[in-house]
Every structure is written in structure tokens, then in C-alpha cells.
Tab-separated table of C-alpha atoms and ligand atoms in Angstrom:
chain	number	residue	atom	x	y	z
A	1	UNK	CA	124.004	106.270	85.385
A	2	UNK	CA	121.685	107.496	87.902
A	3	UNK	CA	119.948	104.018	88.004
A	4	UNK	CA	122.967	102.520	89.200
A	5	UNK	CA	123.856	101.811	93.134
A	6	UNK	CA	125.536	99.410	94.723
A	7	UNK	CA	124.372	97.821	98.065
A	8	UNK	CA	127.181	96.396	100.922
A	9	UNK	CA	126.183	93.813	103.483
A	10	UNK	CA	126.147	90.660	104.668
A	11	UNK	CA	123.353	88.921	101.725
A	12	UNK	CA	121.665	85.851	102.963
A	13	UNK	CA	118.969	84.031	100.511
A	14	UNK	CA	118.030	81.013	99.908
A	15	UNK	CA	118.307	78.470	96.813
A	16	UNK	CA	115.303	76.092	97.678
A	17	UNK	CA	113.371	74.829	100.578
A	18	UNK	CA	115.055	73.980	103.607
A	19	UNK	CA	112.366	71.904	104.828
A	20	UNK	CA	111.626	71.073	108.304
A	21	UNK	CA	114.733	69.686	109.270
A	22	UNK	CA	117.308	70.442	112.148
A	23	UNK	CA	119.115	73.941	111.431
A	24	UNK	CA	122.375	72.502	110.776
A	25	UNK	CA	120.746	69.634	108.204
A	26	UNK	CA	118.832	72.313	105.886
A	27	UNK	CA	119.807	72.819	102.302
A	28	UNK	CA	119.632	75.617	100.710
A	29	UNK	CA	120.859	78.254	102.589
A	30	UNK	CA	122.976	81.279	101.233
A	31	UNK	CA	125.008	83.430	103.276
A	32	UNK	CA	127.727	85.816	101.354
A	33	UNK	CA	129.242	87.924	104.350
A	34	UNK	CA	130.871	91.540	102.812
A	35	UNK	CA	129.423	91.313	99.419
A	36	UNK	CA	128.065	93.995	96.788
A	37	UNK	CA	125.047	93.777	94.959
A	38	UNK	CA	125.252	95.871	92.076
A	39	UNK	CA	121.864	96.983	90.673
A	40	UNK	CA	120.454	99.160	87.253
A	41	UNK	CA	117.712	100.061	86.065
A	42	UNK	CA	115.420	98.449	88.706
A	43	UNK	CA	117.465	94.811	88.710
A	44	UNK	CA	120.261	93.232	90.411
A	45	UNK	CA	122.879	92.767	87.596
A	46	UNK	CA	125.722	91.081	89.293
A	47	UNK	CA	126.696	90.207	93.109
A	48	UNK	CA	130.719	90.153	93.899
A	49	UNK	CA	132.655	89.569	97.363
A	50	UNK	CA	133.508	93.738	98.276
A	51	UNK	CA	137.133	92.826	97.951
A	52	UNK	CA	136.906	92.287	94.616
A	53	UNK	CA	137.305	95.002	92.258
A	54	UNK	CA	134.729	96.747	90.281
A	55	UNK	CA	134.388	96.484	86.874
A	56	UNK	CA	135.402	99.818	85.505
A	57	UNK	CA	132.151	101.160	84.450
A	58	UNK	CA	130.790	100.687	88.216
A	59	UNK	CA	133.733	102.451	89.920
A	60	UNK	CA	132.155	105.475	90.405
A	61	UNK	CA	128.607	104.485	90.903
A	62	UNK	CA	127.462	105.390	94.434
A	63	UNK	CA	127.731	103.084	97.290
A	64	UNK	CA	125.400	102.093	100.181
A	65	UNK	CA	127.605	100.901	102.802
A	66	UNK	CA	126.178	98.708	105.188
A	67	UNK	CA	128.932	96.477	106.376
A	68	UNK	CA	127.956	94.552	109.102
A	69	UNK	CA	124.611	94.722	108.124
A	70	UNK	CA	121.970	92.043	107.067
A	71	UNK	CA	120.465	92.459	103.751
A	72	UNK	CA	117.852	89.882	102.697
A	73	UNK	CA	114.737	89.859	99.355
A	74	UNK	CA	112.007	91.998	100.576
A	75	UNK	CA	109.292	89.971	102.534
A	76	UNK	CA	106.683	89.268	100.406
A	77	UNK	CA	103.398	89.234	101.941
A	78	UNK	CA	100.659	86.673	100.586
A	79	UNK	CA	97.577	87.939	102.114
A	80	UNK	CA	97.108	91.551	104.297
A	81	UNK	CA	94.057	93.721	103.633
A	82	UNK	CA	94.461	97.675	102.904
A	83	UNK	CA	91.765	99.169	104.711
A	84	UNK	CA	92.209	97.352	107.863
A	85	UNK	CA	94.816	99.069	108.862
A	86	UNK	CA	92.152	101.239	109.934
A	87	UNK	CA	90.673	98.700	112.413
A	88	UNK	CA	94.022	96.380	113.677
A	89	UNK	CA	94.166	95.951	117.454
A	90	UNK	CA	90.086	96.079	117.841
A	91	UNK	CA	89.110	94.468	120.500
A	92	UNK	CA	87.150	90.881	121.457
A	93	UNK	CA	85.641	89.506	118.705
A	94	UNK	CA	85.905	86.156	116.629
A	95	UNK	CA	85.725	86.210	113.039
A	96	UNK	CA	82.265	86.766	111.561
A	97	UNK	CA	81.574	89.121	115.163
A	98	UNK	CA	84.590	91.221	114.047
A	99	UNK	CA	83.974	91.338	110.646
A	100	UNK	CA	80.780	92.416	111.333
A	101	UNK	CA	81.482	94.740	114.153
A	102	UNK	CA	84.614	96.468	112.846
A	103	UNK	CA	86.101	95.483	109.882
A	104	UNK	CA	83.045	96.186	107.434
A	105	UNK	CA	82.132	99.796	109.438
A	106	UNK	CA	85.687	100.593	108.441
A	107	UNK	CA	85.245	99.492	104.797
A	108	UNK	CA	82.616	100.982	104.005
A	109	UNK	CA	84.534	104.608	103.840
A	110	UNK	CA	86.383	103.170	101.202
A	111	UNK	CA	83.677	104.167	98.262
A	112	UNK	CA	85.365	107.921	98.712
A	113	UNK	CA	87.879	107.600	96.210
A	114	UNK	CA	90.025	110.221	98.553
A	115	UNK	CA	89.932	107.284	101.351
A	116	UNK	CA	91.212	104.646	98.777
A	117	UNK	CA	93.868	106.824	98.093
A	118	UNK	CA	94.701	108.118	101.227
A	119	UNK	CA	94.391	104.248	102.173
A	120	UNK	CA	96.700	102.640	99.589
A	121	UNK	CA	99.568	105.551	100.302
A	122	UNK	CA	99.622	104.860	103.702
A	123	UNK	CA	99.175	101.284	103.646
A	124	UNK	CA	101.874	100.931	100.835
A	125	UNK	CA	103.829	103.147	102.809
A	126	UNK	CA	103.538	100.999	106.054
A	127	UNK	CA	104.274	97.662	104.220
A	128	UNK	CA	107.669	99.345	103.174
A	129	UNK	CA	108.329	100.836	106.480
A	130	UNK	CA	107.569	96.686	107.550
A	131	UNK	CA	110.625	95.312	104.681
A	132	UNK	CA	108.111	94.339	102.735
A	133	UNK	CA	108.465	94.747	98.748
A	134	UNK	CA	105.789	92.697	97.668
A	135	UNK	CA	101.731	91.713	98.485
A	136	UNK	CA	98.723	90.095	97.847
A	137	UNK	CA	96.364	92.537	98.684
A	138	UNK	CA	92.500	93.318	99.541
A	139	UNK	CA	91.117	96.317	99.258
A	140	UNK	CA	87.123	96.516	99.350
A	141	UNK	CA	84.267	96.196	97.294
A	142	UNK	CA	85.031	99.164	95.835
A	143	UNK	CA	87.005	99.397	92.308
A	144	UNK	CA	87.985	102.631	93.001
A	145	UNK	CA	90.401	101.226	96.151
A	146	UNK	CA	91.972	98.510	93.592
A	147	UNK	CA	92.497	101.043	91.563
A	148	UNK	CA	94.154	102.835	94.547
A	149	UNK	CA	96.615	100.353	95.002
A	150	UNK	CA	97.813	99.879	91.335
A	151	UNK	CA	98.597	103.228	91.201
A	152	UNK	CA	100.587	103.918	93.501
A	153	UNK	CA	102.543	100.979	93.928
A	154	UNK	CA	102.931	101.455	90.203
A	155	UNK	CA	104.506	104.815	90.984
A	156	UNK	CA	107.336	102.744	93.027
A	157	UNK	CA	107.238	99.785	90.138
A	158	UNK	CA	106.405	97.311	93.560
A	159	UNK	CA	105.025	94.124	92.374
A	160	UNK	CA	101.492	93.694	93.860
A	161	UNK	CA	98.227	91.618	93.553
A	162	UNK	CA	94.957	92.758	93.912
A	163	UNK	CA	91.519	92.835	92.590
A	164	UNK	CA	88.419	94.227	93.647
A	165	UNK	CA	86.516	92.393	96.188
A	166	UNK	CA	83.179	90.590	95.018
A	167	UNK	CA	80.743	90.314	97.524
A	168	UNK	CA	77.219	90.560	97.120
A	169	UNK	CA	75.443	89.272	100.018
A	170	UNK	CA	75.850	89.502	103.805
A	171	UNK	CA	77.093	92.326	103.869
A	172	UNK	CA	75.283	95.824	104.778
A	173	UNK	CA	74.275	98.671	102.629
A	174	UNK	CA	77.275	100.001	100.266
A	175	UNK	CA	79.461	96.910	100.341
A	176	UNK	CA	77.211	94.810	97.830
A	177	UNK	CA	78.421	94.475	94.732
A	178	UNK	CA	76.174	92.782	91.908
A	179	UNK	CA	77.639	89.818	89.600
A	180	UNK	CA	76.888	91.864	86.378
A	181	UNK	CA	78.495	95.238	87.535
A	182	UNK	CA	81.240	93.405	89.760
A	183	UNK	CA	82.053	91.206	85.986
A	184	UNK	CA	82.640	94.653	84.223
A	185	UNK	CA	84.331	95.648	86.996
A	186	UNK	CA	86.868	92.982	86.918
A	187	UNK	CA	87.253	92.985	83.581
A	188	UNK	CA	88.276	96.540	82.778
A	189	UNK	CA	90.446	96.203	86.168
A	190	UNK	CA	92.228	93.747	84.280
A	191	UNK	CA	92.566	95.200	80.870
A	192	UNK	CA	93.969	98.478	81.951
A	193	UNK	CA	96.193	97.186	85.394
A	194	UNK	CA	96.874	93.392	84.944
A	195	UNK	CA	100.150	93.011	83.615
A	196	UNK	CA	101.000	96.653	83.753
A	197	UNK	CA	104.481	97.551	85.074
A	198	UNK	CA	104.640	95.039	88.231
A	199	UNK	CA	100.898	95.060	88.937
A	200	UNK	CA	98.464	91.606	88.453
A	201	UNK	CA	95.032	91.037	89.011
A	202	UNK	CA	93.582	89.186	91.326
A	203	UNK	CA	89.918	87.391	91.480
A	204	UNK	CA	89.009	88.250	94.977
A	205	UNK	CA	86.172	86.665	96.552
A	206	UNK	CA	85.862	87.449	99.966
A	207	UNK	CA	84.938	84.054	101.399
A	208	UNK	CA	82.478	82.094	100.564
A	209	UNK	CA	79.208	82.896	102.735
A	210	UNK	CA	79.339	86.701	101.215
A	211	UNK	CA	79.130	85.902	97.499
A	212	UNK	CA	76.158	84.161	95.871
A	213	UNK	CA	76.525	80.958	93.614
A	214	UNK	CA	75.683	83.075	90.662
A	215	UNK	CA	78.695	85.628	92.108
A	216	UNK	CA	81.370	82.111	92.289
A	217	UNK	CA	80.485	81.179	89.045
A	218	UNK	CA	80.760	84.461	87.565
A	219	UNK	CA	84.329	84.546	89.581
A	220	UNK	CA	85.442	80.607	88.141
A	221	UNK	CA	84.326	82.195	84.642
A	222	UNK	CA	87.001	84.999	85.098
A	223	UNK	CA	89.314	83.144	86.608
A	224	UNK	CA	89.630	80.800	83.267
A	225	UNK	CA	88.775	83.019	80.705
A	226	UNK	CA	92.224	85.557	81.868
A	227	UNK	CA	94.588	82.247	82.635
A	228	UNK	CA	97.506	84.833	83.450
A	229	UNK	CA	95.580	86.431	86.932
A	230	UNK	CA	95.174	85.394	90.387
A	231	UNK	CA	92.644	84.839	92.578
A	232	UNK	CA	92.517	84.820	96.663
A	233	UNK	CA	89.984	84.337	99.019
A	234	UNK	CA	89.926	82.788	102.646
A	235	UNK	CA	88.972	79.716	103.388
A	236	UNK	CA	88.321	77.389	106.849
A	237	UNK	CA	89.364	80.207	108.944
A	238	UNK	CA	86.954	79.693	111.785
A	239	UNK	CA	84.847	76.705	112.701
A	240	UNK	CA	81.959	78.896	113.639
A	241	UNK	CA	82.649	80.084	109.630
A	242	UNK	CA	82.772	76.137	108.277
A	243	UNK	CA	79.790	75.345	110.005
A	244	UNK	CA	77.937	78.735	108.170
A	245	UNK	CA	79.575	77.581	104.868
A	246	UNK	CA	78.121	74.134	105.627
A	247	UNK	CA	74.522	75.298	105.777
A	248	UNK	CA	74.573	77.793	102.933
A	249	UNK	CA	76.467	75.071	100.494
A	250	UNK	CA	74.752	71.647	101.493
A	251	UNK	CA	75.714	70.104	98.241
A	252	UNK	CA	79.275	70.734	98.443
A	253	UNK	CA	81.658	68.386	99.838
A	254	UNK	CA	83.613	71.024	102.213
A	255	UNK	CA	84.410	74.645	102.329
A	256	UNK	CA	87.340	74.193	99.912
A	257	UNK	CA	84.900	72.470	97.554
A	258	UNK	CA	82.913	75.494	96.720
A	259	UNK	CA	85.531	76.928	95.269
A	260	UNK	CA	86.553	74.222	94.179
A	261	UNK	CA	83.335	73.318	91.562
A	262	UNK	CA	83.261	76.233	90.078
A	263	UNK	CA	87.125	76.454	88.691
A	264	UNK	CA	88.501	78.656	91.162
A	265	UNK	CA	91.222	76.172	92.114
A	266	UNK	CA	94.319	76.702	90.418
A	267	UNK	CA	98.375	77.090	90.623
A	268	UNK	CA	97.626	80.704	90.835
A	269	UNK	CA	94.814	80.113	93.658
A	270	UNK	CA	96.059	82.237	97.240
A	271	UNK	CA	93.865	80.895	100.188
A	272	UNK	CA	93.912	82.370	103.501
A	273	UNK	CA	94.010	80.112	106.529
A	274	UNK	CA	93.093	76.955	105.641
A	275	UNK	CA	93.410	75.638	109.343
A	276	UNK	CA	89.961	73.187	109.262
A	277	UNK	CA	90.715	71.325	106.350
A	278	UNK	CA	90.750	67.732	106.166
A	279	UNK	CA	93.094	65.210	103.748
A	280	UNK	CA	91.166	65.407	101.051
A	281	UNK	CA	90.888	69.195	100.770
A	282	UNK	CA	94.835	69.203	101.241
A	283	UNK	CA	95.015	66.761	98.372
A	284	UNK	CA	93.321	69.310	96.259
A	285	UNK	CA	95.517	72.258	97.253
A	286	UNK	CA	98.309	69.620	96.533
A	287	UNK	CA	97.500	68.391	92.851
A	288	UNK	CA	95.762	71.850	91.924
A	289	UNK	CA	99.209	73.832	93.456
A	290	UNK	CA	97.316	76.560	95.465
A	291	UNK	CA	98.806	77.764	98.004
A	292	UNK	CA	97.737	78.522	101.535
A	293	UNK	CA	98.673	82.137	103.125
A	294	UNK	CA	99.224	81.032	106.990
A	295	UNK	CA	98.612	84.337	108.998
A	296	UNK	CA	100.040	83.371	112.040
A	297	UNK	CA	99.178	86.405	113.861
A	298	UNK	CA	95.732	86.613	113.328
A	299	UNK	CA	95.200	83.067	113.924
A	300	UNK	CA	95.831	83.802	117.371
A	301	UNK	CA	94.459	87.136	117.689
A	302	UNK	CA	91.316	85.950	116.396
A	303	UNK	CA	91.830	82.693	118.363
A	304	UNK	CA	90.981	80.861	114.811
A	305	UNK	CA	93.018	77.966	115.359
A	306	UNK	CA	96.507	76.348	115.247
A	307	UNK	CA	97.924	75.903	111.401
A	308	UNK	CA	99.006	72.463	110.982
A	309	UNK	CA	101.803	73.516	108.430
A	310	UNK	CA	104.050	70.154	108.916
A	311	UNK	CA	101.147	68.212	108.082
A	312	UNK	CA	100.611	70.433	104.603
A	313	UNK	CA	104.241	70.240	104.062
A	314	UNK	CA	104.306	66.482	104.589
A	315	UNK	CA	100.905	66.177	102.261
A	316	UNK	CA	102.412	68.124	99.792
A	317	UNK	CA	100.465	71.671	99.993
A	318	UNK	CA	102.078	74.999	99.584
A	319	UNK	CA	102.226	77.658	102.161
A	320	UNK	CA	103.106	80.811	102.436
A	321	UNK	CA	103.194	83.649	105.217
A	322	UNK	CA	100.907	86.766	105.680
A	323	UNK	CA	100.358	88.812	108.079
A	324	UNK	CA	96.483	89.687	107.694
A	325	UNK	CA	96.224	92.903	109.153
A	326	UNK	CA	93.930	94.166	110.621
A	327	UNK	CA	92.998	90.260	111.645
A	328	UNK	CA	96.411	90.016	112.447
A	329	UNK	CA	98.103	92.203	114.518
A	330	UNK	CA	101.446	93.613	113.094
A	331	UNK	CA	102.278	93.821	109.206
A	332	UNK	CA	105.832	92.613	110.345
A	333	UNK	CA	107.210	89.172	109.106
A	334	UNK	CA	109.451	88.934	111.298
A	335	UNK	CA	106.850	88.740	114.598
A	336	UNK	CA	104.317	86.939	111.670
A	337	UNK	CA	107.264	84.331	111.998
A	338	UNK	CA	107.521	84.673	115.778
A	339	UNK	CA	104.080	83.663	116.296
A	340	UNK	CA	104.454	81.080	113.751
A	341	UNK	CA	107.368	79.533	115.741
A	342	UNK	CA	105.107	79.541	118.678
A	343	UNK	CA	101.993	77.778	116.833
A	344	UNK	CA	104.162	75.268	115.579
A	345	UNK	CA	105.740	74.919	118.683
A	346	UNK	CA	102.335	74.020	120.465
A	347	UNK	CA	101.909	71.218	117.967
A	348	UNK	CA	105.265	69.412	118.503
A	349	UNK	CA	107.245	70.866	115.769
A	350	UNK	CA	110.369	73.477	115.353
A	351	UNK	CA	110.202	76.011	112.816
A	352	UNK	CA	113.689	77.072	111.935
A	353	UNK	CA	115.323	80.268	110.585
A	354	UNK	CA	115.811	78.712	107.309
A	355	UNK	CA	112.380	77.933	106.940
A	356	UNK	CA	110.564	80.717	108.271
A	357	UNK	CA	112.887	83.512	106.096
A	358	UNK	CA	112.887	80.992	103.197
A	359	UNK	CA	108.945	80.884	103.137
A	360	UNK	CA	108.380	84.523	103.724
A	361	UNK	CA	111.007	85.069	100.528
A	362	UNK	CA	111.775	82.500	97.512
A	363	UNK	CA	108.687	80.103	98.622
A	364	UNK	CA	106.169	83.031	98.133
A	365	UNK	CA	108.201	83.813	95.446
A	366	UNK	CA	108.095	80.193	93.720
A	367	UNK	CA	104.325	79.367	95.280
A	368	UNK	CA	103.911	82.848	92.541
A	369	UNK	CA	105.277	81.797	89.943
A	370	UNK	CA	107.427	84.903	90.130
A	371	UNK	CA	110.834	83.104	91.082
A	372	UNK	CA	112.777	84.621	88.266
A	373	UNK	CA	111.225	88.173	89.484
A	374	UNK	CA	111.651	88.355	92.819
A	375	UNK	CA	112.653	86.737	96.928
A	376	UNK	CA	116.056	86.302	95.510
A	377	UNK	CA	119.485	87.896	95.750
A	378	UNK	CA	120.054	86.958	92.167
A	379	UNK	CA	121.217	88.597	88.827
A	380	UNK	CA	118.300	89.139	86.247
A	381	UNK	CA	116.094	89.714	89.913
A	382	UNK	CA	114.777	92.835	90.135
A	383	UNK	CA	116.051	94.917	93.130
A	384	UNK	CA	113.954	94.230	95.487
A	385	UNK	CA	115.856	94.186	99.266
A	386	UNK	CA	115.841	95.007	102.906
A	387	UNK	CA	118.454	96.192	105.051
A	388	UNK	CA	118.393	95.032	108.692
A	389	UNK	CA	120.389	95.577	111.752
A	390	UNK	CA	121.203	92.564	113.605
A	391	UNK	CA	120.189	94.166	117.301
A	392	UNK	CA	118.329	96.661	118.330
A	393	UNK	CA	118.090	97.944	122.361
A	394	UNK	CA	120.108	95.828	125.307
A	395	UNK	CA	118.232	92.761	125.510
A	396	UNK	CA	118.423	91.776	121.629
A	397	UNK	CA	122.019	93.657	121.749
A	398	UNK	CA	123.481	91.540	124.694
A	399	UNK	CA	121.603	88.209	123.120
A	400	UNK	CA	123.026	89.099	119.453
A	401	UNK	CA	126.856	89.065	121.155
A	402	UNK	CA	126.426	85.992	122.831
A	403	UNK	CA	124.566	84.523	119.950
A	404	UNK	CA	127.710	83.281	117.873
A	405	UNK	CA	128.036	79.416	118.031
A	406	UNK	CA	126.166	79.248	114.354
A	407	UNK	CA	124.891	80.894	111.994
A	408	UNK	CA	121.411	79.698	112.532
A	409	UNK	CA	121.431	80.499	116.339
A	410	UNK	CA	122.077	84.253	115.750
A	411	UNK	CA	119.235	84.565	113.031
A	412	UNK	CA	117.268	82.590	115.143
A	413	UNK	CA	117.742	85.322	117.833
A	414	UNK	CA	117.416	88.133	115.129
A	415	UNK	CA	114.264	86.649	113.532
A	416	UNK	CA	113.064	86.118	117.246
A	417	UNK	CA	113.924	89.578	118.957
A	418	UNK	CA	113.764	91.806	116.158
A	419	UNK	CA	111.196	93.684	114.374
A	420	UNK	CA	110.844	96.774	112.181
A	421	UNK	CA	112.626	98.779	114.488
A	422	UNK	CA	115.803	96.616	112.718
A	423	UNK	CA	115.181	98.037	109.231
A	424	UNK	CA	117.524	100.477	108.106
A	425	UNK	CA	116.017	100.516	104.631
A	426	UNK	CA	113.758	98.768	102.232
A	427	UNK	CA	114.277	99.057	98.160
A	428	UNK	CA	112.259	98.678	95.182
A	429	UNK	CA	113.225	97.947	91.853
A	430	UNK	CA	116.448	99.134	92.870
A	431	UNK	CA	115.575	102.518	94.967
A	432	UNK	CA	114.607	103.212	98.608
A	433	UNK	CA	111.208	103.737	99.651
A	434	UNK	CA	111.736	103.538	102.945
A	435	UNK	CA	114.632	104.831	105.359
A	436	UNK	CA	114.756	104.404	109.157
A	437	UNK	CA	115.012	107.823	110.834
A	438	UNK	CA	119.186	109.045	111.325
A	439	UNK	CA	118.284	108.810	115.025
A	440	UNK	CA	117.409	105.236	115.250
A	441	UNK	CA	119.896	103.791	113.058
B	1	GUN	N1	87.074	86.208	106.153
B	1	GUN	C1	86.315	87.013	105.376
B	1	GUN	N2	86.761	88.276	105.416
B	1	GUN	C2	87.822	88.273	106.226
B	1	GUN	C3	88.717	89.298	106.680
B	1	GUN	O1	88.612	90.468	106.320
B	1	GUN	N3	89.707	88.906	107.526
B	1	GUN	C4	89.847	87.618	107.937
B	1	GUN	N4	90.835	87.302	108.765
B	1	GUN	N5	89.016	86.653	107.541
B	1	GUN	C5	88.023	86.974	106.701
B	2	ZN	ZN1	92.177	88.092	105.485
């Protein structure tokens, strides 16, 4: 029995896309105030209102009583990178300036297979502290800090993408890879990690300008000789980045397209950014079903550009949420979706509760393919939750009482005001990983 627990709270999930519509038009919405979610052996086996009674075999399994508490799916995060946690909140640069100036610097200690571990356990750790349960992940060029990450989110059983970066050019000294060694590489990463417990593999090319043809075409060959894995990259991030793409691929047709010609396209495809892309590159993401990670917070920390997502929902592309730390400033989803609000906001469009919690849950979780897994409150789901308070401090405390004319308008304030300093806990496969300290709860 000691894989049982039961959760109390108020659930709220969602059953499909609420769309950009007014709050109070949205489908799809699930809120079950006072309910239990009863959970073994990793999954969610049944949800009940609390009044009901127990079936007899769960009476006296131990409870987790958070009435008056929100519990949601664990955010799932579709594009954050583990050793930039090292380099968030670095000061003044653009893209390629920062990359070059901080980010890679900070990489490079990664080849010390004590950093990559030291790195994953703290970044793992800090994702959980963040309510999030689930990521698609870069390391570096190093297999060791892939291998990092499998393990010990496979000591949790957390469901996480990755792959070892390819890149081998434009980069300095000890973060080139070469296509032979980088192929082996890959391939050993997946036989022994993809599919493993919760883990999948990910072909990870770092963007385009820092892998050579030979490198994309040995990553399109991967990509459809092991149908089952991933692959994520970023693409039209910057314009100062399209412009480099432009010169070093003349005979494509646009940054999308050279991933696109060599096979790299796919239902399982995770592309960061994607803010400089024109209609035909959207119709691509659209009939090929790859999805775009939009990092809101390090599209404006970056100053990268404003994410047209109503004009990729209306054209029919998929998008997720990321945060993109260390590009982006906080691994939080909740301010990920504050700054979203605001980006959509400066392009004449409202981005709801429903949407914003939806996307950064069940539409990861369908974009996936992992729907029946996980960003659900479901039986058969594995256990996989977050438990938030609705205020924290006077401001968000005062605005939370006030805050009571719908439903929408107080998660609208909670989504808004809050941040981790809500979570009470975060649980994986059915146990905590992470618990707020007595003193703030
Ligand atoms: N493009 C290539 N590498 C990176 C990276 O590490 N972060 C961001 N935001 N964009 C990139
Ligand atoms: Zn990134």
C-alpha cells in the first residue's frame, strides 16, 4: 500500500482547447471544487467528489489535505536549457552576442561529468520547485550531460526529452562535436535511454548556423531511421539570426526550410520561437504537425520579437509554452504566461486563463503525443500534479478576495499575481519531489 495517497483540492483541467475566445465562451474547461484524486503505483486511478465515500480498500490510505487549495497537471515545459541556469539574468546582449558572450563560456564546463551532474540535479530540482513535472530539455554538446538528465529524472520516473546537442561549427574549442562521433553518440543515447522508464530521445540540433549540412543530414537520417524520438531545435528567433541563416543556406527557401529538406520536420518536431516566419513556413508546421515552443520570456528579454500566436492558431500551427532559461528569465509558467498575456496584448489580442493553463498542460501534452500520459487530471494518467495556493502576500491576497464574480476572473488574478512562491507541492508519478518550506505555506 505504500504507493497509495490520496490528494484533496479544488482540481481544474482541461478537456480540449479553449481557443481564443472570451473567458465565459471557452469549452473545455474542468473545475471539480473538494475532490480526491486517488493515485497507485505512480497513476491517478480514480477521481471522486470528497463527500463521497471511499471504496473500502482506500479508507486507510493516507491523505493530503489541501482543501481550499488549487491542484492542476504539472506544467510541462517544451523548451528550457539545463546549463543555463548557470547564466539567466546576464546582462545586454541579443541572441548570437549572448550566446557567444555567456551562454557557450558557461557550457563549456559541462564536459566534467561532475558539472552535468551537479547540473541536471539542480536544474531538475529547480523545474520541480517551478510545478513543473515534465520538459524538453538541452543540455550541451556533451553526452555525458544527456546522460545527466536521464538519470536522474529517471530516479523520480519524470517524463523528459532530451538528446545531446549536435553542433559542429561556430562554436569555440570543446563544444564541436563531429557528425561521425555525434551519430554514435546519438545512437547509443537512444538504445540505452529512449524509451526507458519516462525518458525519450530527442534529435537536438542547436540551430541551424552551428551544424554543418553534412551534421543536418546526419540529424534527418536519425530522425527517420528511430520514428519513435524527437527532435528540437530553434528556429527564426532573431532577425539578425535569419539573415545569418540566409547567407550560410542560399539554396534554401527560409530558415524553416533547412530543416525542412533534410526530414527533420515531423509531428514529433519541437521548434523554439518561430517569431519570423512567414505563411508558408506556418503551412509546413501546420501539415507536418510540429509544434512551436513560444518562450515568452525570453522573447522579451532578448528583445527577439513579438510571437504572433493568434495568427498560428488561426493558420493551424501548434504551440506550446517554454520558458527558455537562461534566454528567458524565470523557469515559472505562470510569469512565462504573464509575459505571454502581455505580448499578445501588444498585438491586439487577449490571452485567457483557459488558454494559457490549457497550453502549458493538455496542449503540450497532445502537441506530444503523450495525452494519455500526462497534463491531465484523469484515471489511467500518471500522477503527475501541482498544488497551488490561490494568494500569496497582501496585494495578490486582497485581489484574490475581491476576485469572485467568475471563475475565470480569479484564475486570471492567480495566473497573473502568482508565481512559485504559490506552490505548496509538486508530484511525480504519484510522490512529492518538491515541498514549499512549513514557513511559507
Ligand atoms: N539559438 C541557438 N542557441 C540558443 C540558445 O541557447 N538559446 C536561445 N534562446 N536561442 C538559441
Ligand atoms: Zn532555447
Amino acid at each position: 500500500m505504500i504507493d497509495r495517497r490520496i490528494l484533496r483540492g479544488d482540481l481544474l483541467d482541461f478537456t480540449e482547447d479553449p481557443g481564443f475566445v472570451a473567458p465565459h465562451e471557452a469549452q473545455g474547461v474542468r473545475y471539480r471544487p473538494d475532490h480526491l484524486i486517488l493515485m497507485d503505483a505512480g497513476r491517478i486511478v480514480s477521481v471522486q467528489p470528497a463527500q463521497d465515500a471511499l471504496p473500502d480498500s482506500w479508507q486507510n490510505v493516507a491523505q493530503s489535505d489541501h482543501r481550499g487549495r488549487l491542484i492542476l497537471p504539472g506544467f510541462i515545459d517544451t523548451h528550457v536549457h539545463c546549463p543555463q541556469l548557470d547564466v539567466i539574468a546576464s546582462f545586454g546582449a541579443e541572441l548570437l552576442d549572448w550566446l557567444n558572450t555567456y551562454t557557450f563560456p558557461a557550457e563549456r564546463r559541462y564536459v566534467d561529468p561532475a558539472v552535468s551532474y551537479d547540473g541536471a540535479q539542480r536544474f531538475l530540482a529547480a523545474l520541480w520547485a517551478h510545478g513543473t513535472t515534465s520538459a524538453v530539455v538541452f543540455p550541451t554538446v556533451h553526452k555525458v550531460s544527456a546522460e545527466a538528465l536521464f538519470e536522474t529524472a529517471a530516479r523520480q520516473h519524470m517524463r523528459l526529452i532530451t538528446g545531446k546537442v549536435l553542433m559542429d561549427r561556430h562554436a569555440p574549442d570543446g563544444l564541436r562535436d563531429d557528425v561521425d562521433q555525434a551519430e554514435k553518440d546519438c545512437v547509443d543515447l537512444i538504445d540505452r535511454w529512449h524509451g526507458q522508464d519516462r525518458q525519450a530521445f530527442a534529435v537536438t540540433v542547436r540551430f541551424a548556423p552551428t551544424s554543418t549540412p553534412e551534421q543536418l543530414r546526419m540529424a534527418g537520417r536519425l530522425c527517420q531511421t528511430y520514428a519513435g524520438t524527437y527532435m528540437q531545435t530553434h528556429v527564426a528567433e532573431n532577425r539578425a539570426e535569419v539573415q545569418w541563416v540566409a547567407d550560410l543556406f542560399p539554396t534554401a527557401r527560409s530558415y524553416l526550410d533547412v530543416y525542412d529538406r533534410d526530414g527533420l520536420i515531423g509531428p514529433r518536431a519541437v521548434l523554439a520561437h518561430g517569431i519570423w516566419l512567414d505563411e508558408c513556413d506556418r503551412a509546413v508546421l501546420r501539415d507536418s504537425g510540429a509544434q512551436i515552443a513560444h518562450s515568452p520570456s525570453s522573447n522579451l528579454f532578448l528583445g527577439s520579437g513579438l510571437f504572433d500566436w493568434a495568427t498560428a492558431q488561426k493558420e493551424g500551427v501548434k504551440v506550446s509554452l517554454a520558458s527558455d532559461v537562461g534566454g528567458g528569465t524565470s523557469l515559472s509558467m505562470l510569469r512565462n504566461i504573464g509575459d505571454a498575456y502581455k505580448i499578445q496584448a501588444l498585438q491586439g489580442t487577449r490571452l485567457t486563463a483557459w488558454k494559457a493553463l490549457y497550453t502549458a498542460t493538455l496542449g503540450a501534452a497532445n502537441h506530444l503525443g503523450l495525452s494519455h500520459e500526462i497534463g491531465r487530471i484523469e484515471p489511467g494518467c500518471m500522477a503527475d500534479l501541482a498544488v497551488w495556493q490561490w494568494a500569496v502576500g497582501p496585494v495578490a491576497t486582497h485581489r484574490d478576495t475581491l476576485a469572485q464574480r467568475s471563475l475565470h476572473e480569479r484564475l486570471f488574478a492567480w495566473m497573473t499575481l502568482g508565481d512559485e512562491r504559490n506552490l505548496i507541492s509538486t508530484w511525480i508519478a504519484g510522490r512529492p519531489v518538491y515541498e514549499a518550506p512549513l514557513a511559507e505555506v
